[in-house]
mmCIF file of C-alpha atoms and ligand atoms in Angstrom:
data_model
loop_
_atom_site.group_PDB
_atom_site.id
_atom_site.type_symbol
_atom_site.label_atom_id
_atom_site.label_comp_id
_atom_site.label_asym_id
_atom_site.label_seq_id
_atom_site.Cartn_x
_atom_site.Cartn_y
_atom_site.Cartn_z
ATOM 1 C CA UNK Q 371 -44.156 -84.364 -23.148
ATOM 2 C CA UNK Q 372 -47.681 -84.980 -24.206
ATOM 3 C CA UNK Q 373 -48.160 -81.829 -26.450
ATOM 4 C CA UNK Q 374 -44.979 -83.096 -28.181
ATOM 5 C CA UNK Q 375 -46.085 -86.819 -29.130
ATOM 6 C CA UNK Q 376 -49.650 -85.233 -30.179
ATOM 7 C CA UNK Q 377 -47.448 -83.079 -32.460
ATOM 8 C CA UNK Q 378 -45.700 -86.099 -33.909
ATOM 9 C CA UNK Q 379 -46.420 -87.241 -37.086
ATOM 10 C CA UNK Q 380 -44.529 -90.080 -38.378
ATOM 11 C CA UNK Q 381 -42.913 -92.725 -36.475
ATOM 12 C CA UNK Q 382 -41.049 -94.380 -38.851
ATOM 13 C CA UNK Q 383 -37.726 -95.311 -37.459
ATOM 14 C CA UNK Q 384 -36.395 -97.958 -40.086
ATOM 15 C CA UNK Q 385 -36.647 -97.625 -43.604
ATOM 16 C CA UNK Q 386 -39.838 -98.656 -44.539
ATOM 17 C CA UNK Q 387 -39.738 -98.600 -48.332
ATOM 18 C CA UNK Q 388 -40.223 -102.363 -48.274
ATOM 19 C CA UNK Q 389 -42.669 -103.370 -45.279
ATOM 20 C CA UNK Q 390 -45.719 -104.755 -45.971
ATOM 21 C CA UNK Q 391 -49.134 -103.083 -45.056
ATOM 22 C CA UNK Q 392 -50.565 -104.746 -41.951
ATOM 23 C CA UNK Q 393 -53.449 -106.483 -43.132
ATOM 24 C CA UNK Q 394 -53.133 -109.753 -40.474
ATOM 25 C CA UNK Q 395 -54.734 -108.983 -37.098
ATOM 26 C CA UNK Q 396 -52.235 -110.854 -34.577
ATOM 27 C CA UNK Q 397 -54.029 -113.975 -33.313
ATOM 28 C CA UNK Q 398 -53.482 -113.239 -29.998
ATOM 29 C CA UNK Q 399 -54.434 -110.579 -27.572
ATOM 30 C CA UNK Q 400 -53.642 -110.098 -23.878
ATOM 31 C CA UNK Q 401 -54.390 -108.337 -20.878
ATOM 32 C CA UNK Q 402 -51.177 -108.558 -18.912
ATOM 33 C CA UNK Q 403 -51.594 -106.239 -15.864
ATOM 34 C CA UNK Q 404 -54.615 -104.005 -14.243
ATOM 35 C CA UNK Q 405 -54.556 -100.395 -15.416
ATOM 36 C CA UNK Q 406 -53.415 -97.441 -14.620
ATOM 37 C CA UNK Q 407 -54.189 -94.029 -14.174
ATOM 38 C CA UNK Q 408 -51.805 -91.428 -14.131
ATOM 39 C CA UNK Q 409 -50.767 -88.859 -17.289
ATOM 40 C CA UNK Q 410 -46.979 -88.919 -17.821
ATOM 41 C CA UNK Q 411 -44.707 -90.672 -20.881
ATOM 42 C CA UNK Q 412 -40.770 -90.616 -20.966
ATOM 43 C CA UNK Q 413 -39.935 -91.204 -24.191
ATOM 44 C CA UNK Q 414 -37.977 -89.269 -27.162
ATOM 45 C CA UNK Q 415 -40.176 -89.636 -30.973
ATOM 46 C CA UNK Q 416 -37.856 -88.874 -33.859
ATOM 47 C CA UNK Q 417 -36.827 -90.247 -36.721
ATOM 48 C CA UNK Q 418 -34.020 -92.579 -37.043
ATOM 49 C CA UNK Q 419 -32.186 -94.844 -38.538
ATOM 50 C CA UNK Q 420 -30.949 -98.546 -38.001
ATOM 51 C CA UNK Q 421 -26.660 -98.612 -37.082
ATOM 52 C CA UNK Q 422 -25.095 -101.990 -36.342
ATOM 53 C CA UNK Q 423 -21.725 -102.616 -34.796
ATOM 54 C CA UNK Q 424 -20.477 -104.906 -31.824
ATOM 55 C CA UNK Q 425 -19.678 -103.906 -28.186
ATOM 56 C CA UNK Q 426 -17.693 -106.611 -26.908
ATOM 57 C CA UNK Q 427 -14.431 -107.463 -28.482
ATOM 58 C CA UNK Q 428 -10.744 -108.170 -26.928
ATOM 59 C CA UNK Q 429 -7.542 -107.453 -28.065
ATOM 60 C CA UNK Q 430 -3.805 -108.047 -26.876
ATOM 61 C CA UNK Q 431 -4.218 -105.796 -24.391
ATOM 62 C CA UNK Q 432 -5.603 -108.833 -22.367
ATOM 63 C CA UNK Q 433 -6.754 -112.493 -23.703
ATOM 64 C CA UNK Q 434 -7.055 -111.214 -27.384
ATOM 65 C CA UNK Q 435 -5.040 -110.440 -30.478
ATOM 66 C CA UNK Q 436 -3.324 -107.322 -32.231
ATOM 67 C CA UNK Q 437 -3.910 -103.952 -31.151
ATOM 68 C CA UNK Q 438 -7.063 -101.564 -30.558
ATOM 69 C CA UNK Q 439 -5.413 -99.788 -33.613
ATOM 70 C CA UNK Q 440 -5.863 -102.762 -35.601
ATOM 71 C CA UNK Q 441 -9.115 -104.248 -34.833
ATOM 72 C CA UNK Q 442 -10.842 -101.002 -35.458
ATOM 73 C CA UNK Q 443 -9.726 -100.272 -38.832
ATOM 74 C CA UNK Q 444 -10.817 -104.161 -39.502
ATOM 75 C CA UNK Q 445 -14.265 -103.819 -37.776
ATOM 76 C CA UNK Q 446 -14.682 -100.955 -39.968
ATOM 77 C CA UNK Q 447 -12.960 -101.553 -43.384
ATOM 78 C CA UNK Q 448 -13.541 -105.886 -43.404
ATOM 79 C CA UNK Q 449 -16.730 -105.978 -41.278
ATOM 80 C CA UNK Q 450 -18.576 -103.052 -42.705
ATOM 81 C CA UNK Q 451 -19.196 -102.124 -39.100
ATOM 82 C CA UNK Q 452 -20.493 -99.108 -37.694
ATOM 83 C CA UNK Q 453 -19.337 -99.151 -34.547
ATOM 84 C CA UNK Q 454 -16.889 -101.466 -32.350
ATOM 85 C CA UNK Q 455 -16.043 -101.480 -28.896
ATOM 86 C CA UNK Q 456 -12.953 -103.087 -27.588
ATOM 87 C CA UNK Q 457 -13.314 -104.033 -24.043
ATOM 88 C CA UNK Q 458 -10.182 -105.936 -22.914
ATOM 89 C CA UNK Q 459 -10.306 -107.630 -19.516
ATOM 90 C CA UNK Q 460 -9.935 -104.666 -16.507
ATOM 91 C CA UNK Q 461 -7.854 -106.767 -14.505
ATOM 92 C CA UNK Q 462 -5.035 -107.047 -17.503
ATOM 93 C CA UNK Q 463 -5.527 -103.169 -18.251
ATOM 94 C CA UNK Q 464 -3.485 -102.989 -14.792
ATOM 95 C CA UNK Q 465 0.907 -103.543 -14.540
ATOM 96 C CA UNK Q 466 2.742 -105.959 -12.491
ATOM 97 C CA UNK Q 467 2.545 -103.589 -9.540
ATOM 98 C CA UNK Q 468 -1.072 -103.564 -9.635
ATOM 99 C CA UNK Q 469 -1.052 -99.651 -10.974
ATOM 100 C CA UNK Q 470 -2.742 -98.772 -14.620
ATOM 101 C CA UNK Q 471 -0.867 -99.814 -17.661
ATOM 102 C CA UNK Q 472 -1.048 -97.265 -20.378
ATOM 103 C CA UNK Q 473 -3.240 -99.659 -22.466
ATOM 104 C CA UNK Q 474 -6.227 -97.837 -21.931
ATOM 105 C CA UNK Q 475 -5.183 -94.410 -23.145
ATOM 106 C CA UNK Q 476 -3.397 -96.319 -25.934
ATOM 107 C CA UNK Q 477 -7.007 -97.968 -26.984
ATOM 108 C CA UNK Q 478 -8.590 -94.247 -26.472
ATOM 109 C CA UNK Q 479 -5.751 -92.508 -28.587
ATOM 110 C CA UNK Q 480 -6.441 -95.342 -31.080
ATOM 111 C CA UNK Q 481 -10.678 -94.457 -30.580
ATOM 112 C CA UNK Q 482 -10.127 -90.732 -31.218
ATOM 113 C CA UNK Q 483 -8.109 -91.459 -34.494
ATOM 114 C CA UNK Q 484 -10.106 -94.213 -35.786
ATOM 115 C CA UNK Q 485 -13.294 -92.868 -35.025
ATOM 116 C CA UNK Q 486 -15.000 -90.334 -37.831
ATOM 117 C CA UNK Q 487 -18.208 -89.343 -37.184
ATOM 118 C CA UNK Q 488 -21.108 -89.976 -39.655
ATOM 119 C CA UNK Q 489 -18.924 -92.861 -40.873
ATOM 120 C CA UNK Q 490 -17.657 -95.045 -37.754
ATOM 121 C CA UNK Q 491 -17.314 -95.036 -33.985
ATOM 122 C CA UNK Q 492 -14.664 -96.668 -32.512
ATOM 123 C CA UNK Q 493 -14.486 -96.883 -28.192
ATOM 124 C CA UNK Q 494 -12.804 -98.084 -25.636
ATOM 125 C CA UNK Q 495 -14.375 -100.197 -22.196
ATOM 126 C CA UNK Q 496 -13.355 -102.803 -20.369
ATOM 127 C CA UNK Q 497 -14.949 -106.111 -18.611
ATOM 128 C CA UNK Q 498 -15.249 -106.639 -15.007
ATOM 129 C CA UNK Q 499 -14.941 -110.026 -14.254
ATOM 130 C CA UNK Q 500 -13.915 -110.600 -10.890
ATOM 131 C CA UNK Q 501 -16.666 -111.273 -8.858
ATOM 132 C CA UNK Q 502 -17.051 -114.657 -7.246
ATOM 133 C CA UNK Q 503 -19.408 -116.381 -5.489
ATOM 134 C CA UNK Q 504 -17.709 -119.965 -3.573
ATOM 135 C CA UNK Q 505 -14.490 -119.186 -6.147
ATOM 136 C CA UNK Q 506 -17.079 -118.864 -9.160
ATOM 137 C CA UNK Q 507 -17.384 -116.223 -11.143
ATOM 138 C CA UNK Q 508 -20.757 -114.288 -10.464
ATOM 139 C CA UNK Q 509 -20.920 -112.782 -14.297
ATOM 140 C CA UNK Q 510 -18.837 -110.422 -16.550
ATOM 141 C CA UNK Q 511 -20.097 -106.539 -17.240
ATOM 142 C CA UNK Q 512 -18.753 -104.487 -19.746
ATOM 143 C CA UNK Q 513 -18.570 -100.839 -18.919
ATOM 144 C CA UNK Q 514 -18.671 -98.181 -21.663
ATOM 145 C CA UNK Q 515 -18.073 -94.511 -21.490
ATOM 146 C CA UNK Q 516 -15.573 -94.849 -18.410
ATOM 147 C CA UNK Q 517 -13.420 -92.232 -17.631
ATOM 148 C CA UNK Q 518 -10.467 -94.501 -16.337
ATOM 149 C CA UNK Q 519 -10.081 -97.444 -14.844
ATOM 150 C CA UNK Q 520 -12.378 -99.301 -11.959
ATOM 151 C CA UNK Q 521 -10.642 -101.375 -9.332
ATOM 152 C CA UNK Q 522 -8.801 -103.665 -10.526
ATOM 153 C CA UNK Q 523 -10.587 -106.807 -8.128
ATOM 154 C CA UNK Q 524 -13.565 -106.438 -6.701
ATOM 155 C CA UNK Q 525 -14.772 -109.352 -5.456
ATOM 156 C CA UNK Q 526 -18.280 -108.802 -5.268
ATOM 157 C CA UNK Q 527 -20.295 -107.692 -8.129
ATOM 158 C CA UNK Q 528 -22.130 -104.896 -5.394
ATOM 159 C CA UNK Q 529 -19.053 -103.336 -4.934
ATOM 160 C CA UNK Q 530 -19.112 -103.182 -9.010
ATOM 161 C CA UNK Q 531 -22.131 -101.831 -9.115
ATOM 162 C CA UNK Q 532 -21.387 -99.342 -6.063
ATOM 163 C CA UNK Q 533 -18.164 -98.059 -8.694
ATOM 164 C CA UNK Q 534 -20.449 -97.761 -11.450
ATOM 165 C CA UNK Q 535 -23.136 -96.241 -10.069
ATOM 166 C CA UNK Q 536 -20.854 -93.192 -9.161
ATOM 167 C CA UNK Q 537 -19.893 -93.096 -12.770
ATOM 168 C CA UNK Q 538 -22.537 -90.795 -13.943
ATOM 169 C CA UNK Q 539 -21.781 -91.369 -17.323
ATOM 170 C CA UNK Q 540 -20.979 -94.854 -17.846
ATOM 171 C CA UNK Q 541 -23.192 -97.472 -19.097
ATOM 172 C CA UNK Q 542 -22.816 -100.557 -18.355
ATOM 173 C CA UNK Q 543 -24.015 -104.612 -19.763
ATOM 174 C CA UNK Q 544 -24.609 -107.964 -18.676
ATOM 175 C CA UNK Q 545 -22.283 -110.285 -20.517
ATOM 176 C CA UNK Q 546 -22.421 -113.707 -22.008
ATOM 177 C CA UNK Q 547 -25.214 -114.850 -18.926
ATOM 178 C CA UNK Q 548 -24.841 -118.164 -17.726
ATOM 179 C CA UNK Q 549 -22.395 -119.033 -20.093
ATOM 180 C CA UNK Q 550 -19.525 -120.595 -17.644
ATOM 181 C CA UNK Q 551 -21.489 -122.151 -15.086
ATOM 182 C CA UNK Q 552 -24.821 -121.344 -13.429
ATOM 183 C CA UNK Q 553 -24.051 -119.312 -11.338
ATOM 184 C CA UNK Q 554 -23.563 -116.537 -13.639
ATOM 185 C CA UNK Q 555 -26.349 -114.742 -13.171
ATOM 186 C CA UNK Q 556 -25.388 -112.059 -10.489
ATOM 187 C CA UNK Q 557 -27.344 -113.922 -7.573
ATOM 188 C CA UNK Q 558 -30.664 -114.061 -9.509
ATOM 189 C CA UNK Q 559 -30.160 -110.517 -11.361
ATOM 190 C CA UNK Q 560 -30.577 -109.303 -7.728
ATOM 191 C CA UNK Q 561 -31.214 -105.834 -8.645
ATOM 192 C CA UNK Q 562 -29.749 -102.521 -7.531
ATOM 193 C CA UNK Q 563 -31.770 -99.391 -7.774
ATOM 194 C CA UNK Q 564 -28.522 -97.055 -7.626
ATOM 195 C CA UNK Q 565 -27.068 -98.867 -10.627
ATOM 196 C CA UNK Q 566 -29.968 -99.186 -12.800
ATOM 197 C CA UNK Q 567 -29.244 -95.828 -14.778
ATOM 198 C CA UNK Q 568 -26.386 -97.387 -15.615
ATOM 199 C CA UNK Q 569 -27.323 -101.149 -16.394
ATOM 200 C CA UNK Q 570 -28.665 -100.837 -19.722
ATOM 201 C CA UNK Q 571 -27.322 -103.334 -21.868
ATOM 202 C CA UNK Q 572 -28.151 -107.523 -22.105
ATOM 203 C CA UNK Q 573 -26.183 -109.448 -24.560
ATOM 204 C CA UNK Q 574 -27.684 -112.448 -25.565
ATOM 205 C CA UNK Q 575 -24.841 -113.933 -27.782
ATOM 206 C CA UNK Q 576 -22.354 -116.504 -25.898
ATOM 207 C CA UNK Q 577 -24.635 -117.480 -23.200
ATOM 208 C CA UNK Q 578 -26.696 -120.745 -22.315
ATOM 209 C CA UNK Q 579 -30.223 -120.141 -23.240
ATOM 210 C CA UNK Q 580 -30.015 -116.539 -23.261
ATOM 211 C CA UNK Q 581 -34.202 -115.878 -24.298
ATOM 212 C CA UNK Q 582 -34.928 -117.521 -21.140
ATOM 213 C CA UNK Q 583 -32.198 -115.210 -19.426
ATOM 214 C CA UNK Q 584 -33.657 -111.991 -20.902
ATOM 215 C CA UNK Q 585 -36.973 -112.646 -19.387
ATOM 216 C CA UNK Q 586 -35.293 -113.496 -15.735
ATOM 217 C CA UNK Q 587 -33.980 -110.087 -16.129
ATOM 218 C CA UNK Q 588 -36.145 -108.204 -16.460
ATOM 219 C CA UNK Q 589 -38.486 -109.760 -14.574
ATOM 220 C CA UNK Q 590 -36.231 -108.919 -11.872
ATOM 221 C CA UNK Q 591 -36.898 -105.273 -12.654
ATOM 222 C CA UNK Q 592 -33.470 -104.290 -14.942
ATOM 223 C CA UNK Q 593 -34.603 -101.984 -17.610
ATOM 224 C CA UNK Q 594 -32.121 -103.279 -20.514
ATOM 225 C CA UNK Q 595 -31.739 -103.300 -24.273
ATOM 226 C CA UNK Q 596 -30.792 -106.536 -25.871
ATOM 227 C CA UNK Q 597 -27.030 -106.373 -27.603
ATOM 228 C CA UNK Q 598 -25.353 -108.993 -29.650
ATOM 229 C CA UNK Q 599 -21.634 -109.553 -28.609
ATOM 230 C CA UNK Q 600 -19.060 -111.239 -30.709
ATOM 231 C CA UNK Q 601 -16.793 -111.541 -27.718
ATOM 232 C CA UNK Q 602 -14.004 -111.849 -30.183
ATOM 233 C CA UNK Q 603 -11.000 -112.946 -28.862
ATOM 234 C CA UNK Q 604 -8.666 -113.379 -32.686
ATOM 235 C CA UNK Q 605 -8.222 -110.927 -35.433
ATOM 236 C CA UNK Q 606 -11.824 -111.350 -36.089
ATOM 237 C CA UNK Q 607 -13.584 -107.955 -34.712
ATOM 238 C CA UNK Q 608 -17.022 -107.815 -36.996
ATOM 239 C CA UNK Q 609 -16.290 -111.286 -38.777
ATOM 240 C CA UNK Q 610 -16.455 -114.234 -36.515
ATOM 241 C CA UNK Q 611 -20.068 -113.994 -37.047
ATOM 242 C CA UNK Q 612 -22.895 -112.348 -38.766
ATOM 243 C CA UNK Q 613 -24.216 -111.308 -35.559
ATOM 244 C CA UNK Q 614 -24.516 -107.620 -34.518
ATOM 245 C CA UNK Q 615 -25.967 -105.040 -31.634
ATOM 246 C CA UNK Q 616 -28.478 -102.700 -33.889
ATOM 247 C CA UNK Q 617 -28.852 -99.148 -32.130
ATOM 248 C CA UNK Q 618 -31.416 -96.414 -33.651
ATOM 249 C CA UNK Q 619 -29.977 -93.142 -34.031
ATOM 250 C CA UNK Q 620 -30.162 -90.069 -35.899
ATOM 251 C CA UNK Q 621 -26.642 -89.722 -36.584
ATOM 252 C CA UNK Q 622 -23.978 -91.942 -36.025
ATOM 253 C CA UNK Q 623 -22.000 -89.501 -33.300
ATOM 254 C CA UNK Q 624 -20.179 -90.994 -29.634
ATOM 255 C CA UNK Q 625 -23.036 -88.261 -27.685
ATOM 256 C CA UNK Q 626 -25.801 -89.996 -29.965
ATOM 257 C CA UNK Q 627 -24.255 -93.504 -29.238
ATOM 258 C CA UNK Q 628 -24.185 -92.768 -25.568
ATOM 259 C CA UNK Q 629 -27.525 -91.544 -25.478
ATOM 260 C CA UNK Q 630 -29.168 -94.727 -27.451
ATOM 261 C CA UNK Q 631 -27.419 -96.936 -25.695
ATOM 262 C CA UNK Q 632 -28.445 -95.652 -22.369
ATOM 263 C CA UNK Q 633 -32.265 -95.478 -23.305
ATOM 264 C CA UNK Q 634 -31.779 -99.110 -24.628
ATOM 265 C CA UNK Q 635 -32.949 -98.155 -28.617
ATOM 266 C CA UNK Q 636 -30.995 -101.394 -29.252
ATOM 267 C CA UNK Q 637 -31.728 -104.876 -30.880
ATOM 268 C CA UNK Q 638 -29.930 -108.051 -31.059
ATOM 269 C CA UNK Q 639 -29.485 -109.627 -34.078
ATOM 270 C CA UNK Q 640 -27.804 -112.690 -35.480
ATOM 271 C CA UNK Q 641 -28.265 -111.691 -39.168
ATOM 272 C CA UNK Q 642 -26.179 -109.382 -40.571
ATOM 273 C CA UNK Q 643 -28.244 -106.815 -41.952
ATOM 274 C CA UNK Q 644 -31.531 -107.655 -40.864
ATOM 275 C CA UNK Q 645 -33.586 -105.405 -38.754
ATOM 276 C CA UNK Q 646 -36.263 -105.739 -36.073
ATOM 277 C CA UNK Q 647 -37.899 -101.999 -34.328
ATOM 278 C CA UNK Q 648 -40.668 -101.807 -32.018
ATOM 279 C CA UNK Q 649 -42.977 -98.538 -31.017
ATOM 280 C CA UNK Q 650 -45.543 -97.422 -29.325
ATOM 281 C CA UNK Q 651 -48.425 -95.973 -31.934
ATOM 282 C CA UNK Q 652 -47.183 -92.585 -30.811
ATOM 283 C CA UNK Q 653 -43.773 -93.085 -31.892
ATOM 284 C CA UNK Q 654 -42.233 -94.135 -28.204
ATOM 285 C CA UNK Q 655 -38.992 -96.026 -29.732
ATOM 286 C CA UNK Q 656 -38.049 -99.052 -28.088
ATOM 287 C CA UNK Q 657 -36.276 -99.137 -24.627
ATOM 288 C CA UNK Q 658 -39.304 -96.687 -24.151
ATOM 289 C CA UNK Q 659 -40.579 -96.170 -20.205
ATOM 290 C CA UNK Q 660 -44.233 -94.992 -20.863
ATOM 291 C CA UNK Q 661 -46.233 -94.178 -18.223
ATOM 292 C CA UNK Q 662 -49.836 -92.725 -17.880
ATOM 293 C CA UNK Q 663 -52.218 -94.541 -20.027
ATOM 294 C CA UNK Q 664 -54.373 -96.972 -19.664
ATOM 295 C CA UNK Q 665 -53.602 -99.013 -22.626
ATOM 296 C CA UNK Q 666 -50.833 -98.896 -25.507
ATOM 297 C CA UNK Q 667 -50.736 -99.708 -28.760
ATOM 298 C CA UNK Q 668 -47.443 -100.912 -29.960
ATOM 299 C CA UNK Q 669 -46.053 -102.075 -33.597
ATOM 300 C CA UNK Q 670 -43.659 -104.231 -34.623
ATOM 301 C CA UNK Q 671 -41.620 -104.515 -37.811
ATOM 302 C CA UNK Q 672 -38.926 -106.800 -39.388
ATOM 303 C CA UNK Q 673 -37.150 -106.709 -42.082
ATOM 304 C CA UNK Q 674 -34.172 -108.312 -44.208
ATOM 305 C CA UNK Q 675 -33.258 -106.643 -47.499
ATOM 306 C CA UNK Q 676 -31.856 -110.118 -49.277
ATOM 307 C CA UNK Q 677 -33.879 -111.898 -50.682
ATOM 308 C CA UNK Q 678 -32.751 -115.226 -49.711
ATOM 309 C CA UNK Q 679 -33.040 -114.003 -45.987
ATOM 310 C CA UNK Q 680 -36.864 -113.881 -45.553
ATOM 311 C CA UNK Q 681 -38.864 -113.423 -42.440
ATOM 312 C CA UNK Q 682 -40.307 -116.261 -40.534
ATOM 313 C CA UNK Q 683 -42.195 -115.444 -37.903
ATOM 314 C CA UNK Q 684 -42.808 -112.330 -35.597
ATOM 315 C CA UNK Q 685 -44.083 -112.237 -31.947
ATOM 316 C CA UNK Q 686 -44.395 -109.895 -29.379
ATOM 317 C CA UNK Q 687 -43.746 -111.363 -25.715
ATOM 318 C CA UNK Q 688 -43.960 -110.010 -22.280
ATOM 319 C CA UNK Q 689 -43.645 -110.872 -18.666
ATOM 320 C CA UNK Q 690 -42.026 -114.257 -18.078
ATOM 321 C CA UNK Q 691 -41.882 -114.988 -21.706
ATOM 322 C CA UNK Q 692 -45.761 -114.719 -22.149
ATOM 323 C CA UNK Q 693 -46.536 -114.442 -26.116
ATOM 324 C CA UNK Q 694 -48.696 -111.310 -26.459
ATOM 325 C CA UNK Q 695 -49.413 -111.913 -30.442
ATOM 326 C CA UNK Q 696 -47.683 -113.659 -33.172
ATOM 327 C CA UNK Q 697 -47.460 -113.091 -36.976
ATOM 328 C CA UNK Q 698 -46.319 -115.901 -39.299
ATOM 329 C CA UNK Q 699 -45.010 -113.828 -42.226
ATOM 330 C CA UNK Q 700 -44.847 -116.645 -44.556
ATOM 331 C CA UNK Q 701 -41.184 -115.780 -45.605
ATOM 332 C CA UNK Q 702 -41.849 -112.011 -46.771
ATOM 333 C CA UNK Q 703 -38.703 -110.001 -46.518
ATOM 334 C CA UNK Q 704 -40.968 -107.741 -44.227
ATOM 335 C CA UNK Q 705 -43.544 -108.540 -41.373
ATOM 336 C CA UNK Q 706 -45.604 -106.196 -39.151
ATOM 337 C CA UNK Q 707 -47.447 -106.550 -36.429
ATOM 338 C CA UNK Q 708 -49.414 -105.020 -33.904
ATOM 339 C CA UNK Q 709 -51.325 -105.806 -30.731
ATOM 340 C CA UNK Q 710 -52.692 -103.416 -27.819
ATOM 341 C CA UNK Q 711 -51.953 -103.968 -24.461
ATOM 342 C CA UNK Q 712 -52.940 -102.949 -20.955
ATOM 343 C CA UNK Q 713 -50.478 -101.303 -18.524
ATOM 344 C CA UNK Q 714 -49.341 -102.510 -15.224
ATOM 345 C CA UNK Q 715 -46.579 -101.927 -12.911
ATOM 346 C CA UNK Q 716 -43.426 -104.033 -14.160
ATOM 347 C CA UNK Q 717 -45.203 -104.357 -17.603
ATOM 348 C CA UNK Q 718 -43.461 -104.510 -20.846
ATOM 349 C CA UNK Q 719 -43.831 -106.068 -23.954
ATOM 350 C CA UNK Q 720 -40.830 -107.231 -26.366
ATOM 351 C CA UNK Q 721 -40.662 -108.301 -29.971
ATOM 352 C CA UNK Q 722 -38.991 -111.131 -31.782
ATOM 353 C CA UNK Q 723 -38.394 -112.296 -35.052
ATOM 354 C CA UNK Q 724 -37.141 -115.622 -36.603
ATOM 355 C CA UNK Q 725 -35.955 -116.078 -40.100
ATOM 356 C CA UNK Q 726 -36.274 -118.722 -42.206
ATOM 357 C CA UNK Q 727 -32.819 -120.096 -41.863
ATOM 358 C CA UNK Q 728 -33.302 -119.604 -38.017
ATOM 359 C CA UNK Q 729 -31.773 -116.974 -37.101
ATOM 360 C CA UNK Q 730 -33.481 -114.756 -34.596
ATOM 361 C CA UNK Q 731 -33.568 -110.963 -33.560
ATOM 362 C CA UNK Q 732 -34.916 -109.291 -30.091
ATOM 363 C CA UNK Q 733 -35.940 -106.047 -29.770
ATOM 364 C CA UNK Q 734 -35.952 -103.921 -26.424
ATOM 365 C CA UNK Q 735 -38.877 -103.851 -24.527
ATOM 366 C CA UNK Q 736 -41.244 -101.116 -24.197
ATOM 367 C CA UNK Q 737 -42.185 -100.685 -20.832
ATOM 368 C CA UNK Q 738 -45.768 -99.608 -20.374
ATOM 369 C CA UNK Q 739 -46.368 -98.610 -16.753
ATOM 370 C CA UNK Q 740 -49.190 -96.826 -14.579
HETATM 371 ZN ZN1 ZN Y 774 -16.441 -112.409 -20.411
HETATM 372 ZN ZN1 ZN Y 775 -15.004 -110.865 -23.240
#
C-alpha cells in the first residue's frame, strides 16, 4: 500500500478550479492521542469527483406517496439528483399473511429501468424499525444493497444487526437519531463488532441535535460516513429540501456506489450544491482508516459555486467534539485548511463547514490509528 501512496501524485478529489491557496495557518493545533508505531495504511488515492443524491425516501409502498417508478424519474428529472434510494418501511414490504409482498421486486424492476449509469442511480432498501426498548422504538436503520427481505419484526435491534451482519453485501445507516424520543440511540450506540462492516452510514438530517449525536457515535467506536436524508414521505423525492448525501466517486456506477458508501467517502450537506472533502496529505479520501504513522497531515476544503452562497467558517473536530483547527473564510466561495495531528487508538479527525446563511456540511472522519 505504501509504494502506491508514494507513487501518488495529486489528491485532488473535488474540482479545485476555484479554491483558494492556503495562506492562513489554522489557529489551533492539537495533540489528541500518544503515538504510534506500526507501518500499515488502508486507504484507496484516486481521483474523484463530488455526486449528490438522497438515501432515504418512502413511497406508497408503505407511509409514502406514488410509486418507486415515479419518485425516481422525479428525483432525477425535478431534483437534478444523482442518485435516490427509496427505502419504504420493511414491515409494510410484507402481505396480510405476514409473507413478502411483491413491492420490493416492483421497486427493483423500477431501479433497473430507471437507473442509467454515468447519468443516475436509482435503488431499492428498506427501514428497520421495529426494535423497542419498554414499547419504544430503539432507532430506525436503513439497509442498502439487500438481496430480499429481513424479518419482518425483530424486536431487538441485535437481532438486526445479527441479520445484517450475515448480509455480506449490505450496508447499512443510522437513521434520523434521537429524533422520536431519547431513547433512539440503539442503547448508547452499543456497538457490535460483527456488524460494523456493515454500519457505515449516519444521517444527520431529521434528528435532535444530530452534531452532538455524530460524536456519541463514534466515540462509541462505529466507523460511519455522515449522509443527509430527506426522509420524504410526499411526492417530494430531491425537493423537500436542499439537503443532500455527497459521495466521491469516479464514476457514477451501483459497484462504485456500493463501494463509496461502504468506505464512508460521504458528506452531509444541507446546501444544495455545496461541497466539503477531507484528506490525508497523501491523498487518503475521507472515511479513510490509516494506520502506521506517527502523525498525519490532513486538508480540508469547501466550496459553493454561487456566489450568493459563500463560506463561513471551516473547522476540523475530533474526539468528543474537540475543535482541532478552525478557519474563518470570511465568506470566500472556497476555504482550506489544514492542521497535523498525532495518532492514537480511536483517533479521528472530522471537518465542518458553515455558510453564511447557516447552513452546515460534515465530512467523514479520517481515522488515524497506531
Ligand atoms: Zn424512520
Ligand atoms: Zn423513513
Amino acid at each position: 500500500m505504501r509504494s502506491v501512496l508514494l507513487g501518488f501524485a495529486g489528491f485532488a478529489m473535488v474540482s479545485c478550479a476555484r479554491c483558494e491557496p492556503n495562506n492562513l495557518e489554522p489557529v489551533l493545533r492539537a495533540e489528541l492521542s500518544v503515538p504510534g508505531s506500526s507501518t500499515s495504511t488502508s486507504c484507496i488515492p484516486g481521483q474523484r469527483r463530488v455526486f449528490r443524491g438522497n438515501l432515504h425516501g418512502h413511497t406508497g409502498h408503505s407511509d409514502g406517496q406514488g410509486t418507486p417508478s415515479e419518485a425516481f424519474a422525479y428525483a432525477r428529472n425535478a431534483a437534478k439528483l444523482d442518485f435516490l434510494a427509496v427505502t419504504d418501511h420493511l414491515e409494510q414490504l410484507y402481505d396480510w399473511k405476514g409473507a413478502p409482498s411483491d413491492e420490493l421486486e416492483n421497486c427493483e424492476q423500477a431501479a433497473r429501468s430507471a437507473s442509467e449509469p454515468g447519468a443516475f442511480l436509482a435503488l431499492c432498501g428498506f427501514e428497520y424499525g421495529t426494535g423497542y426498548r419498554f414499547l419504544r422504538s430503539t432507532g430506525h436503520n436503513n439497509v442498502y444493497f439487500n438481496r430480499g427481505l429481513f424479518p419482518r419484526i425483530q424486536t431487538d435491534f441485535r437481532q438486526f444487526y445479527a441479520t445484517l451482519a450475515a448480509c455480506e453485501e449490505c450496508i447499512g445507516q443510522f437513521n434520523h437519531p434521537a429524533r422520536e424520543s431519547d431513547v433512539q440511540d440503539w442503547n448508547d450506540y452499543e456497538y457490535h463488532e460483527d456488524a460494523a462492516r456493515q454500519m457505515s452510514l449516519f444521517e444527520m438530517s431529521g434528528g435532535a441535535d444530530t452534531w452532538s449525536e455524530l460524536f456519541r457515535v463514534l466515540d462509541a467506536g462505529w466507523h460511519v460516513g455522515p449522509a443527509f436524508g430527506q426522509d420524504n414521505h410526499e411526492k417530494d423525492w430531491g425537493t423537500k429540501n436542499e439537503g443532500r448525501t455527497g459521495v466521491l466517486l469516479q464514476n457514477l456506477t451501483l459497484p462504485e456506489l456500493r463501494e463509496a458508501l461502504s468506505a464512508r467517502r460521504t458528506f452531509a450537506s444541507w446546501d444544495r450544491n455545496a461541497s466539503i472533502s477531507l484528506h490525508s496529505e497523501d491523498g487518503c479520501p475521507m472515511g479513510s482508516i490509516l494506520k502506521g504513522r506517527a502523525t498525519v497531515t490532513l486538508r480540508a476544503s469547501a466550496e459553493d459555486p454561487d456566489p450568493t452562497d459563500r463560506i463561513e467558517s471551516l473547522s476540523l473536530h475530533g474526539n468528543r467534539g474537540t475543535l482541532v483547527a478552525k478557519r474563518i473564510c470570511e465568506r470566500a466561495g472556497a476555504c482550506v485548511l489544514s492542521a497535523t495531528v498525532q495518532v492514537g487508538k480511536g483517533v479521528y479527525v472530522l471537518a465542518r463547514a458553515t455558510q453564511r446563511d447557516g447552513d452546515i456540511l460534515v465530512s467523514a472522519p479520517i481515522w488515524v490509528e497506531p
